[in-house]
CSV table of C-alpha atoms and ligand atoms in Angstrom, one decimal:
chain,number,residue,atom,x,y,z
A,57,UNK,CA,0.0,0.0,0.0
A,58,UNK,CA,3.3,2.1,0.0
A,59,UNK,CA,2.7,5.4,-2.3
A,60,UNK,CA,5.0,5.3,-5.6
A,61,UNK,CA,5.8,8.9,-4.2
A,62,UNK,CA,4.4,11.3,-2.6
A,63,UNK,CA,6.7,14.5,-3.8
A,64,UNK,CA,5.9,16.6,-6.8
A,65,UNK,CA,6.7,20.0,-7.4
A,66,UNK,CA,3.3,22.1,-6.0
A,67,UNK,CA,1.1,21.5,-3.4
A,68,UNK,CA,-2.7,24.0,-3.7
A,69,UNK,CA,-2.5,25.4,-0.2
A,70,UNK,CA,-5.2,28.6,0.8
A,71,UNK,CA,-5.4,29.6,-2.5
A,72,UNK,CA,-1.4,29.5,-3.6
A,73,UNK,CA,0.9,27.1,-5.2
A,74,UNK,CA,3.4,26.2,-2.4
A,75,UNK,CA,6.7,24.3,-3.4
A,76,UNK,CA,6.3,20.6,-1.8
A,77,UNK,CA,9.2,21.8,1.1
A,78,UNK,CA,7.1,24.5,2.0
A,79,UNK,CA,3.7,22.7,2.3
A,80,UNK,CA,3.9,22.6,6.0
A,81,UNK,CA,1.8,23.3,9.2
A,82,UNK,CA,2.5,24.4,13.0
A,83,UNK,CA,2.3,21.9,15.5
A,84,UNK,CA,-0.5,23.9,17.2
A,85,UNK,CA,-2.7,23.0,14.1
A,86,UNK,CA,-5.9,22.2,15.7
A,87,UNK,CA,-6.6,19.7,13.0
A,88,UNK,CA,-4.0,17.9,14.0
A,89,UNK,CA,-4.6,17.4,17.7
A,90,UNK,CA,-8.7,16.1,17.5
A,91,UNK,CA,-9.2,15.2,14.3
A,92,UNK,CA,-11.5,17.3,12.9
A,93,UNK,CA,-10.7,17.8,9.2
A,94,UNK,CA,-12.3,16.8,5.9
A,95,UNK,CA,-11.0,15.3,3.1
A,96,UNK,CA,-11.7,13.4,-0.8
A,97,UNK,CA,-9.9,11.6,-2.7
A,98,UNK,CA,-9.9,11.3,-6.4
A,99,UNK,CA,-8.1,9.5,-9.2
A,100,UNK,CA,-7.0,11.2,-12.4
A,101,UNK,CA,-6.8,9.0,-16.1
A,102,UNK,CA,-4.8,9.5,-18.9
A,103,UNK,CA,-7.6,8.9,-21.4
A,104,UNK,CA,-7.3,6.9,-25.2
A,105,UNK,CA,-7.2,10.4,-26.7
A,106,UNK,CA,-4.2,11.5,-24.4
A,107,UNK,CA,-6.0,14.2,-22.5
A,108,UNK,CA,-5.9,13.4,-18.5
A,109,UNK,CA,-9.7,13.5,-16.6
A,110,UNK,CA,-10.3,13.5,-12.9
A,111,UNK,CA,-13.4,11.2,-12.2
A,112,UNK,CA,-16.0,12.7,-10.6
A,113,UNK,CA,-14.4,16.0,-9.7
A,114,UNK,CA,-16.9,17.8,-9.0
A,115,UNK,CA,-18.7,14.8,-7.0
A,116,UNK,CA,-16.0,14.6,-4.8
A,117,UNK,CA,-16.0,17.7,-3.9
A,118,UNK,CA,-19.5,18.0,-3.3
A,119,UNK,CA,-19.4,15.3,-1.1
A,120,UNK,CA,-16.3,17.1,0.8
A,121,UNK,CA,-18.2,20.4,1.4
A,122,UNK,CA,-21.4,18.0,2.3
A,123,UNK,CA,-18.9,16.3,4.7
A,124,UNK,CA,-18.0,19.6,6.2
A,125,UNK,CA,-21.3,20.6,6.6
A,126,UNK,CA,-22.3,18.0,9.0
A,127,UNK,CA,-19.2,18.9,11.1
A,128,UNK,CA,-20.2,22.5,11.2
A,129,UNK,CA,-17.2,23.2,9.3
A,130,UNK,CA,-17.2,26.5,6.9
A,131,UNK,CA,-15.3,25.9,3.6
A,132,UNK,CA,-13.8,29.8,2.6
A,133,UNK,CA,-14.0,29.0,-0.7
A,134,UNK,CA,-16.8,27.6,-3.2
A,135,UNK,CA,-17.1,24.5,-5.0
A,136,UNK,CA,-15.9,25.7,-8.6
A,137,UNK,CA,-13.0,27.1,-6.9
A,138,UNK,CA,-11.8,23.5,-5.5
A,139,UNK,CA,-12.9,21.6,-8.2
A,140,UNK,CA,-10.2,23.9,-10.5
A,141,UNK,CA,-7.6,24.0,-7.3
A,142,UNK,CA,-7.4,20.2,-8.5
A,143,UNK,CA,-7.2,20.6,-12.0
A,144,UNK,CA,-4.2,22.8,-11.4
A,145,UNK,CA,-2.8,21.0,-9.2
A,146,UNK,CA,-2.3,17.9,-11.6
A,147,UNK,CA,-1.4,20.3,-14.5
A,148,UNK,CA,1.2,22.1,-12.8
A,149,UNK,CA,2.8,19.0,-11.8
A,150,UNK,CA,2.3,17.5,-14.7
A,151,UNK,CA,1.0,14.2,-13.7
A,152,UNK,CA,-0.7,12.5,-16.4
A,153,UNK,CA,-2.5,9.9,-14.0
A,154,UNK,CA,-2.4,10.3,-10.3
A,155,UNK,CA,-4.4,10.1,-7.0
A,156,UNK,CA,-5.7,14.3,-5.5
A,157,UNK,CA,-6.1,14.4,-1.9
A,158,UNK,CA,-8.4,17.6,-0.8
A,159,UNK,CA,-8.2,18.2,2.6
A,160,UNK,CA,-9.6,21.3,5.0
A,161,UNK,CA,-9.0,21.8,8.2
A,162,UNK,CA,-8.6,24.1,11.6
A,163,UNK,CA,-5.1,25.9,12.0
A,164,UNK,CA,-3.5,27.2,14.8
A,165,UNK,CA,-4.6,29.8,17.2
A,166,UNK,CA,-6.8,28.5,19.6
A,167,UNK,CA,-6.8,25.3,21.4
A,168,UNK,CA,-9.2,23.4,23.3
A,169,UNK,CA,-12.8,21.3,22.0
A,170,UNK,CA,-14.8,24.5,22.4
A,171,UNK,CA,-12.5,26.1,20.1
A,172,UNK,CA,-14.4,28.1,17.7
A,173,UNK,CA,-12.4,30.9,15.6
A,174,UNK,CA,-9.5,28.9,13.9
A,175,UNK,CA,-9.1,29.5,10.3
A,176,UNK,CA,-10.3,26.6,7.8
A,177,UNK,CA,-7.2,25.9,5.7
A,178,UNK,CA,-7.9,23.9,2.6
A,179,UNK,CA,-4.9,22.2,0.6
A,180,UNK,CA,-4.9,20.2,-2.6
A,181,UNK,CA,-2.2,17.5,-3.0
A,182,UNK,CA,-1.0,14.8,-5.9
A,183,UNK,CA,0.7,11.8,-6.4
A,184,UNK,CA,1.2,8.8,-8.2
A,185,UNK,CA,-0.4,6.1,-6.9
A,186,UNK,CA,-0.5,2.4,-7.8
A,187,UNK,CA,-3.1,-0.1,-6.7
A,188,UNK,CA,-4.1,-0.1,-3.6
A,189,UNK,CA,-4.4,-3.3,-2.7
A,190,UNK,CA,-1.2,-4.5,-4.5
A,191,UNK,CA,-0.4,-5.4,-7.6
A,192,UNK,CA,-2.1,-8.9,-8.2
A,193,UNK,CA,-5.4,-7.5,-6.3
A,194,UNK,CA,-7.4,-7.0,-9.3
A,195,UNK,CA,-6.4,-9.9,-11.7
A,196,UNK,CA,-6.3,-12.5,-8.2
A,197,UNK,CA,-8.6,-11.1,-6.1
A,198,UNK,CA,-8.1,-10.3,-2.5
A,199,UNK,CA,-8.3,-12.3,1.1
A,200,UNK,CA,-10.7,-10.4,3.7
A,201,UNK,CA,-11.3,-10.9,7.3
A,202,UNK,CA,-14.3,-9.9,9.2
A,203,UNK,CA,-12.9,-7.2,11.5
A,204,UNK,CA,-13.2,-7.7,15.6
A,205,UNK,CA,-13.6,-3.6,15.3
A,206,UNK,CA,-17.0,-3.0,14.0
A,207,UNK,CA,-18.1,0.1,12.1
A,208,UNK,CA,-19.1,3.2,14.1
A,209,UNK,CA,-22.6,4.0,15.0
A,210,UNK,CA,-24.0,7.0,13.2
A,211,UNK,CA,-25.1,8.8,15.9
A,212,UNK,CA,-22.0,8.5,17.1
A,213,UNK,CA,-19.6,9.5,14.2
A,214,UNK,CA,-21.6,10.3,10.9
A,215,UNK,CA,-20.4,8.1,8.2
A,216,UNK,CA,-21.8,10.3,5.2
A,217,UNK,CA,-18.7,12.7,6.8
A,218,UNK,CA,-15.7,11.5,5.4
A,219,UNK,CA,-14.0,13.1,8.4
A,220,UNK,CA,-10.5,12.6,9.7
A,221,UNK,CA,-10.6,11.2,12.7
A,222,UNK,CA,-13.2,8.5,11.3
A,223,UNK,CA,-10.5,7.1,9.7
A,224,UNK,CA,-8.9,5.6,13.3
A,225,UNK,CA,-11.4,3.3,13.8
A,226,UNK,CA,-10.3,2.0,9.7
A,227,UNK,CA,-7.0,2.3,10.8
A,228,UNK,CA,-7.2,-0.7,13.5
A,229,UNK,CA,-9.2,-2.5,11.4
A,230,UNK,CA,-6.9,-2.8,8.4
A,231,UNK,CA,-3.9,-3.2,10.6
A,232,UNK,CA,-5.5,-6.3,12.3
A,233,UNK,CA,-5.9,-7.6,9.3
A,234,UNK,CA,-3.2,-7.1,7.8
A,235,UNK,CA,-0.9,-8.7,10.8
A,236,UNK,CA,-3.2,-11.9,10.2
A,237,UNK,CA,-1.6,-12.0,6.9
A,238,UNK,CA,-5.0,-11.3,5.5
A,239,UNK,CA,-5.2,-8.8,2.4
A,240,UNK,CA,-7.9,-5.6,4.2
A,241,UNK,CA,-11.0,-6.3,7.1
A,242,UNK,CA,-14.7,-6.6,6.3
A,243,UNK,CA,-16.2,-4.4,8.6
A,244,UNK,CA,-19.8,-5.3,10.4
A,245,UNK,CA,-22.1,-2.7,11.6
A,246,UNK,CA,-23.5,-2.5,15.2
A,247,UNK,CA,-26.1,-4.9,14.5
A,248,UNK,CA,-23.6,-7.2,12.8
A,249,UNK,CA,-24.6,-6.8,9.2
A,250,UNK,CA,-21.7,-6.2,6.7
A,251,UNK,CA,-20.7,-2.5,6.1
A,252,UNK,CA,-17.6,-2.0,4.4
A,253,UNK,CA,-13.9,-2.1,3.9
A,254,UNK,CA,-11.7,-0.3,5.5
A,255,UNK,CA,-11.6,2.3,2.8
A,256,UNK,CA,-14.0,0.3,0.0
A,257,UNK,CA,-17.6,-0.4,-0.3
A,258,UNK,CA,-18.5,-3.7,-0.5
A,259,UNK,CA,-20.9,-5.8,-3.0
A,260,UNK,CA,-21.5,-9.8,-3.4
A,261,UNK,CA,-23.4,-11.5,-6.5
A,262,UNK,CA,-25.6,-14.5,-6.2
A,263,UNK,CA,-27.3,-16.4,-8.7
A,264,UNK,CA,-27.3,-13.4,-10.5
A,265,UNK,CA,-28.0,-10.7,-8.2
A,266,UNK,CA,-25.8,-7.7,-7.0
A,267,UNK,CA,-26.6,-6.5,-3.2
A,268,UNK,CA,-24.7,-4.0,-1.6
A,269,UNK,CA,-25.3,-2.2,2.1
A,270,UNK,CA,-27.4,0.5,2.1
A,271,UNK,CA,-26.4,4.1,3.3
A,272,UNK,CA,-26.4,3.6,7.1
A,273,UNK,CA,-23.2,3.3,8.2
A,274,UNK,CA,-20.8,3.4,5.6
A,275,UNK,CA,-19.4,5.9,3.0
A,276,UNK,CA,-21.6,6.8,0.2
A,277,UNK,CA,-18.9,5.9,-2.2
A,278,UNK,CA,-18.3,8.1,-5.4
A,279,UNK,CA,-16.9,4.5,-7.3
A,280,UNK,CA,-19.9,2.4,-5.3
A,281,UNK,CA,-22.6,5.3,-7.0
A,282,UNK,CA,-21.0,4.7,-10.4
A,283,UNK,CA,-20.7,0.4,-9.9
A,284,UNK,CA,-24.8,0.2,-9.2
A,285,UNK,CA,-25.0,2.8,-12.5
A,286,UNK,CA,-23.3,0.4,-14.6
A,287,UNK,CA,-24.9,-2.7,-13.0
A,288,UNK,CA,-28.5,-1.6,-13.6
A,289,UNK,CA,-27.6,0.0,-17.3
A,290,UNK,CA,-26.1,-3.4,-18.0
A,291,UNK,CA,-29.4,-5.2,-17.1
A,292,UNK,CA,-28.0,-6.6,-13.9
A,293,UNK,CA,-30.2,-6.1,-11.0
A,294,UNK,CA,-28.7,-4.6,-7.7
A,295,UNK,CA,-30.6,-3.9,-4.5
A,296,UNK,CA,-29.3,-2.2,-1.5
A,297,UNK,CA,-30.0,-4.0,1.5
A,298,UNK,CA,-28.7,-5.0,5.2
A,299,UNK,CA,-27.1,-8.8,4.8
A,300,UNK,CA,-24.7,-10.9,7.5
A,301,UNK,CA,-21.6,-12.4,6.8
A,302,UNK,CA,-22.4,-15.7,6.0
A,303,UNK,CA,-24.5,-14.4,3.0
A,304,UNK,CA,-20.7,-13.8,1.0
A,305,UNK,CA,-19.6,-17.3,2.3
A,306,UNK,CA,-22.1,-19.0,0.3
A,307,UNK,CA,-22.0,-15.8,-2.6
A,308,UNK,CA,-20.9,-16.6,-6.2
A,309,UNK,CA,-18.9,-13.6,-6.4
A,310,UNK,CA,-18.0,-10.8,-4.2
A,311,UNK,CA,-15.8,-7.5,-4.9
A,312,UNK,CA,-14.9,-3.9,-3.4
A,313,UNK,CA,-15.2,-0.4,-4.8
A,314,UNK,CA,-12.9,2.7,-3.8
A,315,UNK,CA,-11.9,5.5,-5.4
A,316,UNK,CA,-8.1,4.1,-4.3
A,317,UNK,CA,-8.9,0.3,-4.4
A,318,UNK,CA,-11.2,1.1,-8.2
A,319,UNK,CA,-13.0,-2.4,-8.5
A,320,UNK,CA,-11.1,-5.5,-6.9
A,321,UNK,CA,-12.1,-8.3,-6.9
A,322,UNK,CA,-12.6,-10.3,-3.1
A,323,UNK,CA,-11.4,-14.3,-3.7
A,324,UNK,CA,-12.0,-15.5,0.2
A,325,UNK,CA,-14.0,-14.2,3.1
A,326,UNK,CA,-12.4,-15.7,7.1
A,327,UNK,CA,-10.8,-18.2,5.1
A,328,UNK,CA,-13.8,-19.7,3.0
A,329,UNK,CA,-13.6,-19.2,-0.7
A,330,UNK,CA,-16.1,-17.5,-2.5
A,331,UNK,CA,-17.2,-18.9,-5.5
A,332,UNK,CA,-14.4,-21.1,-7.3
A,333,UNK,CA,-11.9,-18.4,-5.5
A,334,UNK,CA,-11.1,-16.5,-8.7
A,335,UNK,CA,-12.8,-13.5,-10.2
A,336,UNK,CA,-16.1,-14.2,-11.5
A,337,UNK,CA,-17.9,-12.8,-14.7
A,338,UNK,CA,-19.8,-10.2,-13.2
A,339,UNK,CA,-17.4,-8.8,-11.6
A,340,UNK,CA,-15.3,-8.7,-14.7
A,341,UNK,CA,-17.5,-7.4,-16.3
A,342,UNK,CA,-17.9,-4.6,-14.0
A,343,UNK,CA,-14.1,-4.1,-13.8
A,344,UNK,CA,-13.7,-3.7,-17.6
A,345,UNK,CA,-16.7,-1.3,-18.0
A,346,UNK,CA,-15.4,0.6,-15.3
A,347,UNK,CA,-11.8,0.9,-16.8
A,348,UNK,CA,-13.3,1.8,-20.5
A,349,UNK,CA,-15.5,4.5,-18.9
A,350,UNK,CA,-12.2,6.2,-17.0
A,351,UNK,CA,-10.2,6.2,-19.8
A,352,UNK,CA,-12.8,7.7,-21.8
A,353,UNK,CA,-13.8,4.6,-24.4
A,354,UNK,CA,-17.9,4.6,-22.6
A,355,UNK,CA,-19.2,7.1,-24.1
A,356,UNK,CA,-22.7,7.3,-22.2
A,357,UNK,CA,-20.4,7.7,-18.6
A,358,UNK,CA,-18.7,10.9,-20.6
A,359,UNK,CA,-20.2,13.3,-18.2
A,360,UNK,CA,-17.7,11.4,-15.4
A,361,UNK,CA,-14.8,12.7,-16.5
A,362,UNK,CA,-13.6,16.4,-15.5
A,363,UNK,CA,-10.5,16.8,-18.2
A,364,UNK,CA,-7.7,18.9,-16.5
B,475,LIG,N1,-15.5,3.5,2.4
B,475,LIG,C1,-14.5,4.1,3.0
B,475,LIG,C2,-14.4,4.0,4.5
B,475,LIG,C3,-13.6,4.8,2.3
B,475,LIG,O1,-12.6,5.4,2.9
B,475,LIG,C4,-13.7,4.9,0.9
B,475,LIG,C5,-12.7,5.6,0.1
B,475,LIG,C6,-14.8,4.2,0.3
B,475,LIG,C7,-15.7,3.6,1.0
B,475,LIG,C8,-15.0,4.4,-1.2
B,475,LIG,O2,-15.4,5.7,-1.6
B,475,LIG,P1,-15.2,6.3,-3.0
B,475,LIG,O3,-13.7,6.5,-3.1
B,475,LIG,O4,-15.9,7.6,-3.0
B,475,LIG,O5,-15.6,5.3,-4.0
B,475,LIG,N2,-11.4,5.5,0.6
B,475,LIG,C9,-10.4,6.5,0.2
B,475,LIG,C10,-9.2,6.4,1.1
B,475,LIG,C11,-8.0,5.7,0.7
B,475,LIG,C12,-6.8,5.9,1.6
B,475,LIG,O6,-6.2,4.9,2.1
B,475,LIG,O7,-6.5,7.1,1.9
B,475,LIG,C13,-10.1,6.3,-1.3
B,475,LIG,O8,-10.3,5.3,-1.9
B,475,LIG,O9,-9.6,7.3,-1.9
């Protein structure tokens, strides 16, 4: 899961282009101290025609002012205005295909939870970034384990945030499972149904039929919104709906979707295999449509791509 690397050139910080040495923050950062911050991220094709798109651009960064405004967080700056802060930010480093982390948070000045009157700082970083899950992930499939850390309640942390400090309780999970020698966790809900991957969204196929958890405790994924798209345009039905674990056990086919992680395949669940173990034709066909439409060859999923 190592970056390839993470230094380029610029770095979009409050509105300037900051050389990469300079992209720094003071230790006092409140950010940095609770965990309250926002954040996206977003991938960025070289398309069949040469010309480099960002999927979903503008998307993403809905979803990141959405996700600050359920932490009470005020973005200085609009939409438009981010959504181009990327775009430059690839161009001036001239990264033909890369990963853009967006990220706002609370500097320095005043510490303390009822802190109110830090400023929101918003930067915009790039870099390349190869699969997530390693190399063989997509063409093998990958080995999950159900996670002894269960998802968080949503009235407890709001999932629809993608917030920071959510990302601990990801964190553990993936390093547990991980140290098992396993490939990323499977993550339950409170009331034990499946939710998610540590950073994916999470669908299984049986006799036919997609079903992926509905929008209660996990992410609403930018790559999970495009997968039920494609499904239902291909004539495959999906439905959204609460399932346990031993529903993937006995499932035909099961796979992931993340912005980082794209569509990978899952080849075992707690060491049962799923299916015959290898990639199975709906999810391959899901993985080829998807890769098509971000490098610009579906025609009808045009309207995804933001070109740079
Ligand atoms: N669930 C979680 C918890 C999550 O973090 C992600 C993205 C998703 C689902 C999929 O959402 P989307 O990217 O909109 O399809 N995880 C990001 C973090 C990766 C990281 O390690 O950092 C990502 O894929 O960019």
């Amino acid at each position: 899961m190592a970056a390839d690397s993470l230094r380029t050139d610029r770095i979009w910080i409050d509105g300037a282009m900051v050389p990469y040495d300079e992209a720094n923050v003071h230790i006092l950062t409140h950010s940095l101290h609770y965990g309250l911050a926002v954040f996206e991220g977003m991938r960025c094709y070289k398309g069949d025609d040469g010309r480099s798109a960002i999927f979903r651009a503008k998307e993403h960064i809905r979803r990141l002012f959405d996700s600050a405004h359920i932490v009470e967080m005020c973005i200085p700056y609009s939409q438009e205005e981010v959504v181009k802060a990327c775009a430059d930010v690839v161009r001036i480093n001239r990264l033909a295909e890369c990963y853009i982390r967006p990220l706002a948070f609370y500097g320095e000045g005043e510490m303390g939870l009822s802190a109110r009157n830090n400023k929101v700082r918003v930067a915009v970083a790039a870099w390349p970034w190869g699969a997530y899950l390693g190399e063989e992930s997509i063409q093998k499939g990958v080995r999950l384990k159900t996670s002894s850390f269960v998802r968080f309640h949503h009235n407890s942390l709001m999932p629809m945030a993608k917030a920071s400090g959510h990302y601990v309780n990801s964190i553990l999970a993936g390093y547990e499972a991980r140290r098992n020698g396993y490939d990323e966790a499977l993550l339950l809900d409170v009331n034990g149904y499946v939710a998610e991957g540590s950073g994916e969204n999470f669908f299984v196929v049986r006799d036919g039929m997609v079903r992926t958890p509905p929008l209660t405790s996990i992410l609403p994924g930018i790559t999970r919104d495009a997968v039920i798209k494609i499904l239902r345009d291909a004539a495959i039905p999906v439905i959204e709906e609460h399932f346990p674990r031993d529903v993937i056990y006995i499932a035909d086919e099961a796979f992931m979707t993340g912005t980082a992680a794209e569509v990978t395949p899952v080849r075992e669940l707690d060491d049962r295999s799923i299916g015959d173990g290898k990639p199975g034709p709906i999810t391959r066909k899901v993985v080829e449509i998807f890769r098509a439409t971000l490098h610009g060859r579906e025609p009808r999923y045009a309207s995804w791509l933001y070109h740079v």
